[in-house]
Amino acid sequence: MKIKVLSLKEPQATLMLLGAKLIETRGWKPLDLKLPARIGIHASAGYPGWCREMAESQPFRSVLGGRDLRLTLGKILCTVELVACHSTNNLTCNRDDVIPFPQEDWYPVLGSNEWYFGDYSPRRQMWLTRDVRALKVPVAAKGALGLWDFDLQETA
């Protein structure tokens, strides 16, 4: 099946796979998608030093549980249902608070870890996801900027 895929640097991709990160923050809206939409989550092939340092810091290290993220690089790890997109301009809370989404009655109230896993500065977009489905075997793929097409055999 053809699916749109989003490439993320590690440790972000694995956090999505684990369901520990349900919000992806971007500087743009997914305009070419009719929401809700199932998309793939790809771990970019590059793993720069700042990403390795992030993965070793808290709360990342605790959530990742010692996984070797080099094994995920350049692979589609899971699919998620992208259900909504909201501006960060409307946030009225800070890192010590939970992130409330009253307009999404199905969405859980998220604790402070979500703050560390994204960039909630002004003029950003929060991509709200749910229903993570891990692939039985991660699929090698080159990746690309933005949302990109991939013919993914259903292996979830």
Short mmCIF file of N, CA and C in Angstrom, two decimals:
data_model
loop_
_atom_site.label_atom_id
_atom_site.label_comp_id
_atom_site.label_asym_id
_atom_site.label_seq_id
_atom_site.Cartn_x
_atom_site.Cartn_y
_atom_site.Cartn_z
N MET A 1 0.84 -1.18 0.00
CA MET A 1 0.00 0.00 0.00
C MET A 1 0.88 1.24 0.00
N LYS A 2 0.47 2.25 -0.70
CA LYS A 2 1.17 3.53 -0.71
C LYS A 2 0.83 4.27 0.57
N ILE A 3 1.87 4.82 1.18
CA ILE A 3 1.67 5.54 2.42
C ILE A 3 2.59 6.76 2.43
N LYS A 4 2.16 7.82 3.08
CA LYS A 4 3.02 8.97 3.32
C LYS A 4 3.89 8.65 4.53
N VAL A 5 5.15 9.07 4.47
CA VAL A 5 6.11 8.77 5.53
C VAL A 5 6.77 10.07 5.97
N LEU A 6 7.08 10.16 7.25
CA LEU A 6 7.76 11.30 7.83
C LEU A 6 9.07 10.81 8.45
N SER A 7 10.17 11.40 8.03
CA SER A 7 11.48 11.06 8.60
C SER A 7 11.75 11.91 9.84
N LEU A 8 12.21 11.26 10.90
CA LEU A 8 12.57 11.92 12.15
C LEU A 8 13.98 11.49 12.53
N LYS A 9 14.73 12.39 13.12
CA LYS A 9 16.02 12.04 13.68
C LYS A 9 15.79 11.16 14.91
N GLU A 10 16.74 10.29 15.18
CA GLU A 10 16.69 9.58 16.45
C GLU A 10 17.16 10.53 17.54
N PRO A 11 16.62 10.47 18.73
CA PRO A 11 15.77 9.43 19.27
C PRO A 11 14.27 9.63 19.05
N GLN A 12 13.89 10.67 18.29
CA GLN A 12 12.47 10.99 18.12
C GLN A 12 11.68 9.84 17.49
N ALA A 13 12.25 9.18 16.47
CA ALA A 13 11.52 8.11 15.79
C ALA A 13 11.22 6.95 16.74
N THR A 14 12.20 6.57 17.53
CA THR A 14 11.97 5.47 18.47
C THR A 14 10.99 5.87 19.57
N LEU A 15 11.02 7.12 20.01
CA LEU A 15 10.03 7.59 20.99
C LEU A 15 8.62 7.45 20.43
N MET A 16 8.45 7.74 19.13
CA MET A 16 7.13 7.55 18.50
C MET A 16 6.77 6.06 18.48
N LEU A 17 7.73 5.22 18.10
CA LEU A 17 7.51 3.77 18.07
C LEU A 17 7.05 3.25 19.43
N LEU A 18 7.65 3.76 20.49
CA LEU A 18 7.32 3.31 21.85
C LEU A 18 6.00 3.90 22.36
N GLY A 19 5.43 4.87 21.64
CA GLY A 19 4.23 5.54 22.11
C GLY A 19 4.50 6.56 23.20
N ALA A 20 5.78 6.85 23.46
CA ALA A 20 6.15 7.84 24.48
C ALA A 20 6.05 9.25 23.95
N LYS A 21 6.08 9.40 22.63
CA LYS A 21 5.96 10.70 21.97
C LYS A 21 4.75 10.60 21.06
N LEU A 22 3.72 11.36 21.39
CA LEU A 22 2.49 11.34 20.59
C LEU A 22 2.30 12.62 19.79
N ILE A 23 3.16 13.60 20.04
CA ILE A 23 3.07 14.87 19.33
C ILE A 23 4.38 15.11 18.60
N GLU A 24 4.31 15.31 17.30
CA GLU A 24 5.48 15.72 16.52
C GLU A 24 5.33 17.21 16.25
N THR A 25 6.34 17.98 16.56
CA THR A 25 6.28 19.42 16.31
C THR A 25 7.07 19.74 15.05
N ARG A 26 6.47 20.55 14.21
CA ARG A 26 7.05 20.94 12.93
C ARG A 26 6.81 22.42 12.71
N GLY A 27 7.52 22.99 11.76
CA GLY A 27 7.32 24.38 11.38
C GLY A 27 6.28 24.53 10.28
N TRP A 28 5.63 23.44 9.89
CA TRP A 28 4.67 23.45 8.78
C TRP A 28 3.52 22.49 9.07
N LYS A 29 2.41 22.74 8.40
CA LYS A 29 1.22 21.90 8.50
C LYS A 29 1.26 20.83 7.41
N PRO A 30 0.68 19.67 7.67
CA PRO A 30 0.59 18.63 6.64
C PRO A 30 -0.56 18.92 5.67
N LEU A 31 -0.37 19.92 4.82
CA LEU A 31 -1.45 20.42 3.97
C LEU A 31 -1.93 19.41 2.93
N ASP A 32 -1.06 18.51 2.51
CA ASP A 32 -1.45 17.59 1.45
C ASP A 32 -2.13 16.32 1.97
N LEU A 33 -2.50 16.30 3.25
CA LEU A 33 -3.17 15.15 3.84
C LEU A 33 -4.57 15.50 4.30
N LYS A 34 -5.48 14.60 4.08
CA LYS A 34 -6.82 14.72 4.66
C LYS A 34 -6.78 13.95 5.98
N LEU A 35 -6.98 14.66 7.08
CA LEU A 35 -6.89 14.04 8.40
C LEU A 35 -8.24 13.47 8.83
N PRO A 36 -8.24 12.36 9.53
CA PRO A 36 -7.09 11.58 9.98
C PRO A 36 -6.46 10.80 8.82
N ALA A 37 -5.16 10.52 8.98
CA ALA A 37 -4.42 9.78 7.96
C ALA A 37 -3.36 8.93 8.63
N ARG A 38 -3.17 7.73 8.15
CA ARG A 38 -2.10 6.86 8.66
C ARG A 38 -0.82 7.19 7.91
N ILE A 39 0.25 7.46 8.68
CA ILE A 39 1.54 7.78 8.08
C ILE A 39 2.61 6.87 8.69
N GLY A 40 3.69 6.70 7.96
CA GLY A 40 4.83 5.95 8.47
C GLY A 40 5.79 6.86 9.21
N ILE A 41 6.51 6.29 10.17
CA ILE A 41 7.55 7.01 10.90
C ILE A 41 8.88 6.35 10.57
N HIS A 42 9.78 7.15 10.00
CA HIS A 42 11.08 6.70 9.52
C HIS A 42 12.18 7.32 10.36
N ALA A 43 13.16 6.51 10.74
CA ALA A 43 14.34 7.01 11.45
C ALA A 43 15.37 7.42 10.40
N SER A 44 15.69 8.69 10.35
CA SER A 44 16.67 9.19 9.38
C SER A 44 17.99 8.43 9.51
N ALA A 45 18.72 8.37 8.41
CA ALA A 45 19.99 7.65 8.40
C ALA A 45 21.06 8.37 9.21
N GLY A 46 21.00 9.70 9.26
CA GLY A 46 21.99 10.46 10.01
C GLY A 46 21.73 10.42 11.50
N TYR A 47 22.80 10.35 12.27
CA TYR A 47 22.70 10.34 13.73
C TYR A 47 23.80 11.25 14.30
N PRO A 48 23.60 12.57 14.16
CA PRO A 48 24.64 13.52 14.58
C PRO A 48 24.87 13.49 16.09
N GLY A 49 25.98 14.06 16.49
CA GLY A 49 26.37 14.08 17.89
C GLY A 49 25.32 14.66 18.82
N TRP A 50 24.67 15.75 18.39
CA TRP A 50 23.67 16.37 19.27
C TRP A 50 22.50 15.42 19.52
N CYS A 51 22.19 14.55 18.55
CA CYS A 51 21.11 13.57 18.74
C CYS A 51 21.54 12.49 19.73
N ARG A 52 22.79 12.04 19.62
CA ARG A 52 23.31 11.03 20.57
C ARG A 52 23.33 11.60 21.99
N GLU A 53 23.72 12.86 22.11
CA GLU A 53 23.73 13.51 23.43
C GLU A 53 22.31 13.61 23.99
N MET A 54 21.36 13.96 23.13
CA MET A 54 19.96 14.05 23.56
C MET A 54 19.49 12.69 24.07
N ALA A 55 19.79 11.63 23.34
CA ALA A 55 19.34 10.29 23.72
C ALA A 55 19.92 9.84 25.06
N GLU A 56 21.09 10.38 25.42
CA GLU A 56 21.74 10.02 26.68
C GLU A 56 21.28 10.89 27.85
N SER A 57 20.53 11.96 27.56
CA SER A 57 20.06 12.84 28.63
C SER A 57 18.69 12.38 29.12
N GLN A 58 18.31 12.91 30.28
CA GLN A 58 16.97 12.60 30.81
C GLN A 58 15.96 13.59 30.27
N PRO A 59 14.73 13.21 30.03
CA PRO A 59 14.12 11.91 30.30
C PRO A 59 14.30 10.89 29.16
N PHE A 60 15.00 11.25 28.10
CA PHE A 60 15.16 10.35 26.96
C PHE A 60 15.74 9.00 27.37
N ARG A 61 16.84 9.02 28.12
CA ARG A 61 17.53 7.78 28.48
C ARG A 61 16.61 6.81 29.21
N SER A 62 15.84 7.32 30.16
CA SER A 62 14.93 6.44 30.91
C SER A 62 13.87 5.82 30.00
N VAL A 63 13.31 6.60 29.12
CA VAL A 63 12.25 6.10 28.24
C VAL A 63 12.81 5.12 27.21
N LEU A 64 14.00 5.39 26.70
CA LEU A 64 14.59 4.53 25.67
C LEU A 64 15.13 3.22 26.22
N GLY A 65 15.41 3.17 27.49
CA GLY A 65 15.80 1.92 28.13
C GLY A 65 17.04 1.25 27.55
N GLY A 66 18.03 2.03 27.16
CA GLY A 66 19.28 1.45 26.69
C GLY A 66 19.29 0.91 25.27
N ARG A 67 18.26 1.20 24.49
CA ARG A 67 18.22 0.72 23.10
C ARG A 67 19.39 1.29 22.30
N ASP A 68 19.90 0.48 21.38
CA ASP A 68 20.94 0.93 20.46
C ASP A 68 20.26 1.55 19.24
N LEU A 69 20.17 2.86 19.22
CA LEU A 69 19.43 3.55 18.17
C LEU A 69 20.10 3.46 16.80
N ARG A 70 21.36 3.09 16.77
CA ARG A 70 22.04 2.92 15.47
C ARG A 70 21.39 1.81 14.65
N LEU A 71 20.71 0.86 15.32
CA LEU A 71 20.06 -0.25 14.62
C LEU A 71 18.80 0.17 13.88
N THR A 72 18.26 1.32 14.22
CA THR A 72 17.01 1.79 13.60
C THR A 72 17.25 2.75 12.44
N LEU A 73 18.47 3.24 12.30
CA LEU A 73 18.75 4.29 11.33
C LEU A 73 18.44 3.84 9.90
N GLY A 74 17.76 4.74 9.16
CA GLY A 74 17.42 4.47 7.77
C GLY A 74 16.30 3.47 7.59
N LYS A 75 15.42 3.35 8.60
CA LYS A 75 14.34 2.36 8.53
C LYS A 75 13.00 2.97 8.93
N ILE A 76 11.94 2.49 8.29
CA ILE A 76 10.58 2.82 8.71
C ILE A 76 10.26 1.89 9.87
N LEU A 77 9.90 2.46 11.02
CA LEU A 77 9.73 1.69 12.25
C LEU A 77 8.29 1.33 12.56
N CYS A 78 7.38 2.25 12.22
CA CYS A 78 5.99 2.07 12.63
C CYS A 78 5.09 2.95 11.77
N THR A 79 3.81 2.80 11.98
CA THR A 79 2.84 3.74 11.44
C THR A 79 2.06 4.32 12.61
N VAL A 80 1.56 5.53 12.41
CA VAL A 80 0.71 6.19 13.41
C VAL A 80 -0.46 6.83 12.67
N GLU A 81 -1.52 7.05 13.39
CA GLU A 81 -2.63 7.79 12.83
C GLU A 81 -2.44 9.26 13.19
N LEU A 82 -2.24 10.09 12.18
CA LEU A 82 -2.15 11.54 12.37
C LEU A 82 -3.58 12.07 12.35
N VAL A 83 -4.01 12.62 13.49
CA VAL A 83 -5.42 12.96 13.63
C VAL A 83 -5.72 14.45 13.64
N ALA A 84 -4.76 15.27 14.00
CA ALA A 84 -5.04 16.71 14.07
C ALA A 84 -3.73 17.47 14.05
N CYS A 85 -3.84 18.76 13.76
CA CYS A 85 -2.69 19.65 13.75
C CYS A 85 -3.13 20.96 14.39
N HIS A 86 -2.37 21.40 15.40
CA HIS A 86 -2.71 22.62 16.12
C HIS A 86 -1.47 23.51 16.25
N SER A 87 -1.68 24.78 16.30
CA SER A 87 -0.59 25.74 16.46
C SER A 87 -0.11 25.77 17.90
N THR A 88 1.18 25.95 18.08
CA THR A 88 1.72 26.14 19.43
C THR A 88 1.39 27.53 19.97
N ASN A 89 0.95 28.43 19.12
CA ASN A 89 0.61 29.79 19.57
C ASN A 89 -0.50 29.80 20.60
N ASN A 90 -1.32 28.75 20.63
CA ASN A 90 -2.46 28.70 21.54
C ASN A 90 -2.13 28.07 22.89
N LEU A 91 -0.91 27.60 23.08
CA LEU A 91 -0.55 26.98 24.35
C LEU A 91 -0.47 28.05 25.44
N THR A 92 -1.06 27.73 26.59
CA THR A 92 -1.04 28.66 27.71
C THR A 92 -0.38 28.02 28.93
N CYS A 93 0.42 26.99 28.70
CA CYS A 93 1.08 26.31 29.80
C CYS A 93 2.58 26.25 29.54
N ASN A 94 3.30 25.73 30.52
CA ASN A 94 4.76 25.64 30.38
C ASN A 94 5.24 24.25 30.73
N ARG A 95 6.55 24.06 30.72
CA ARG A 95 7.13 22.73 30.92
C ARG A 95 6.74 22.07 32.24
N ASP A 96 6.32 22.81 33.22
CA ASP A 96 5.91 22.22 34.49
C ASP A 96 4.47 21.75 34.47
N ASP A 97 3.76 22.07 33.41
CA ASP A 97 2.35 21.70 33.29
C ASP A 97 2.19 20.51 32.35
N VAL A 98 0.98 19.98 32.34
CA VAL A 98 0.62 19.00 31.32
C VAL A 98 0.17 19.77 30.09
N ILE A 99 0.13 19.10 28.96
CA ILE A 99 -0.31 19.74 27.72
C ILE A 99 -1.78 19.36 27.51
N PRO A 100 -2.69 20.30 27.72
CA PRO A 100 -4.11 19.97 27.59
C PRO A 100 -4.62 20.19 26.16
N PHE A 101 -5.48 19.32 25.70
CA PHE A 101 -6.11 19.47 24.39
C PHE A 101 -7.61 19.32 24.55
N PRO A 102 -8.26 20.35 25.12
CA PRO A 102 -9.69 20.22 25.38
C PRO A 102 -10.52 20.04 24.11
N GLN A 103 -10.01 20.51 22.97
CA GLN A 103 -10.77 20.37 21.74
C GLN A 103 -10.72 18.95 21.19
N GLU A 104 -9.87 18.10 21.76
CA GLU A 104 -9.73 16.71 21.34
C GLU A 104 -10.12 15.83 22.53
N ASP A 105 -11.40 15.51 22.68
CA ASP A 105 -11.83 14.80 23.88
C ASP A 105 -11.25 13.40 23.99
N TRP A 106 -10.80 12.82 22.92
CA TRP A 106 -10.21 11.48 22.95
C TRP A 106 -8.74 11.51 23.34
N TYR A 107 -8.10 12.71 23.31
CA TYR A 107 -6.66 12.79 23.48
C TYR A 107 -6.27 12.79 24.95
N PRO A 108 -5.27 12.00 25.33
CA PRO A 108 -4.88 11.97 26.74
C PRO A 108 -4.25 13.29 27.16
N VAL A 109 -4.31 13.57 28.43
CA VAL A 109 -3.58 14.72 28.96
C VAL A 109 -2.14 14.26 29.08
N LEU A 110 -1.24 15.00 28.48
CA LEU A 110 0.15 14.57 28.39
C LEU A 110 1.01 15.24 29.45
N GLY A 111 1.86 14.45 30.05
CA GLY A 111 2.74 14.95 31.10
C GLY A 111 3.95 15.68 30.54
N SER A 112 4.81 16.06 31.43
CA SER A 112 5.92 16.93 31.07
C SER A 112 6.93 16.30 30.13
N ASN A 113 7.06 14.96 30.05
CA ASN A 113 8.01 14.37 29.11
C ASN A 113 7.74 14.82 27.68
N GLU A 114 6.50 14.96 27.32
CA GLU A 114 6.18 15.39 25.95
C GLU A 114 6.82 16.74 25.64
N TRP A 115 6.95 17.60 26.64
CA TRP A 115 7.60 18.90 26.44
C TRP A 115 9.03 18.72 25.97
N TYR A 116 9.74 17.75 26.52
CA TYR A 116 11.15 17.54 26.17
C TYR A 116 11.31 16.89 24.80
N PHE A 117 10.29 16.22 24.34
CA PHE A 117 10.38 15.46 23.10
C PHE A 117 10.01 16.28 21.86
N GLY A 118 9.68 17.57 22.02
CA GLY A 118 9.31 18.41 20.89
C GLY A 118 9.75 19.85 21.08
N ASP A 119 9.51 20.65 20.06
CA ASP A 119 9.84 22.08 20.09
C ASP A 119 8.52 22.85 20.09
N TYR A 120 8.14 23.37 21.25
CA TYR A 120 6.85 24.04 21.41
C TYR A 120 6.97 25.56 21.38
N SER A 121 8.01 26.06 20.75
CA SER A 121 8.16 27.51 20.63
C SER A 121 7.06 28.08 19.74
N PRO A 122 6.83 29.39 19.77
CA PRO A 122 5.75 29.99 18.97
C PRO A 122 5.93 29.73 17.47
N ARG A 123 4.81 29.77 16.77
CA ARG A 123 4.73 29.62 15.32
C ARG A 123 5.13 28.23 14.84
N ARG A 124 4.91 27.22 15.68
CA ARG A 124 5.16 25.84 15.30
C ARG A 124 3.82 25.11 15.23
N GLN A 125 3.83 23.93 14.67
CA GLN A 125 2.63 23.11 14.54
C GLN A 125 2.80 21.82 15.33
N MET A 126 1.76 21.44 16.05
CA MET A 126 1.75 20.19 16.81
C MET A 126 0.93 19.17 16.02
N TRP A 127 1.57 18.12 15.58
CA TRP A 127 0.92 17.03 14.87
C TRP A 127 0.53 15.98 15.91
N LEU A 128 -0.76 15.83 16.18
CA LEU A 128 -1.24 14.91 17.20
C LEU A 128 -1.45 13.53 16.57
N THR A 129 -0.87 12.51 17.21
CA THR A 129 -0.98 11.15 16.69
C THR A 129 -1.56 10.22 17.74
N ARG A 130 -1.97 9.07 17.27
CA ARG A 130 -2.43 7.98 18.15
C ARG A 130 -2.29 6.67 17.38
N ASP A 131 -2.63 5.59 18.03
CA ASP A 131 -2.68 4.27 17.41
C ASP A 131 -1.37 3.89 16.71
N VAL A 132 -0.31 3.81 17.50
CA VAL A 132 1.00 3.39 16.98
C VAL A 132 0.94 1.91 16.64
N ARG A 133 1.42 1.58 15.46
CA ARG A 133 1.51 0.18 15.03
C ARG A 133 2.94 -0.10 14.58
N ALA A 134 3.65 -0.86 15.41
CA ALA A 134 5.04 -1.22 15.09
C ALA A 134 5.05 -2.18 13.91
N LEU A 135 6.02 -2.01 13.02
CA LEU A 135 6.20 -2.96 11.95
C LEU A 135 6.88 -4.20 12.52
N LYS A 136 6.48 -5.37 12.06
CA LYS A 136 7.11 -6.61 12.55
C LYS A 136 8.60 -6.58 12.25
N VAL A 137 8.95 -6.10 11.08
CA VAL A 137 10.35 -5.95 10.68
C VAL A 137 10.49 -4.54 10.12
N PRO A 138 11.34 -3.70 10.73
CA PRO A 138 11.55 -2.36 10.17
C PRO A 138 12.01 -2.44 8.71
N VAL A 139 11.55 -1.47 7.91
CA VAL A 139 11.79 -1.49 6.47
C VAL A 139 12.83 -0.44 6.11
N ALA A 140 13.91 -0.87 5.46
CA ALA A 140 14.95 0.06 5.03
C ALA A 140 14.40 1.00 3.97
N ALA A 141 14.69 2.28 4.12
CA ALA A 141 14.24 3.29 3.16
C ALA A 141 15.19 4.47 3.24
N LYS A 142 15.38 5.14 2.12
CA LYS A 142 16.32 6.26 2.06
C LYS A 142 15.83 7.47 2.86
N GLY A 143 14.56 7.77 2.81
CA GLY A 143 14.02 8.93 3.50
C GLY A 143 14.10 10.18 2.66
N ALA A 144 13.44 11.23 3.11
CA ALA A 144 13.39 12.50 2.39
C ALA A 144 12.87 13.57 3.34
N LEU A 145 13.00 14.81 2.91
CA LEU A 145 12.42 15.92 3.67
C LEU A 145 10.92 15.97 3.41
N GLY A 146 10.18 16.50 4.36
CA GLY A 146 8.73 16.61 4.21
C GLY A 146 8.07 15.25 4.30
N LEU A 147 6.85 15.18 3.83
CA LEU A 147 6.16 13.89 3.73
C LEU A 147 6.50 13.28 2.38
N TRP A 148 6.82 12.03 2.36
CA TRP A 148 7.21 11.38 1.12
C TRP A 148 6.47 10.05 0.97
N ASP A 149 6.32 9.62 -0.26
CA ASP A 149 5.56 8.41 -0.57
C ASP A 149 6.44 7.17 -0.51
N PHE A 150 5.86 6.09 -0.02
CA PHE A 150 6.56 4.81 0.03
C PHE A 150 5.53 3.70 -0.14
N ASP A 151 5.89 2.67 -0.88
CA ASP A 151 5.01 1.51 -1.05
C ASP A 151 5.33 0.53 0.06
N LEU A 152 4.56 0.57 1.11
CA LEU A 152 4.80 -0.23 2.31
C LEU A 152 3.85 -1.42 2.34
N GLN A 153 4.42 -2.60 2.32
CA GLN A 153 3.60 -3.80 2.51
C GLN A 153 3.17 -3.82 3.96
N GLU A 154 1.93 -4.11 4.23
CA GLU A 154 1.42 -4.09 5.60
C GLU A 154 2.09 -5.17 6.41
N THR A 155 2.96 -4.75 7.31
CA THR A 155 3.67 -5.69 8.17
C THR A 155 3.41 -5.41 9.63
N ALA A 156 2.44 -4.55 9.90
CA ALA A 156 2.15 -4.20 11.30
C ALA A 156 1.38 -5.31 11.97
#
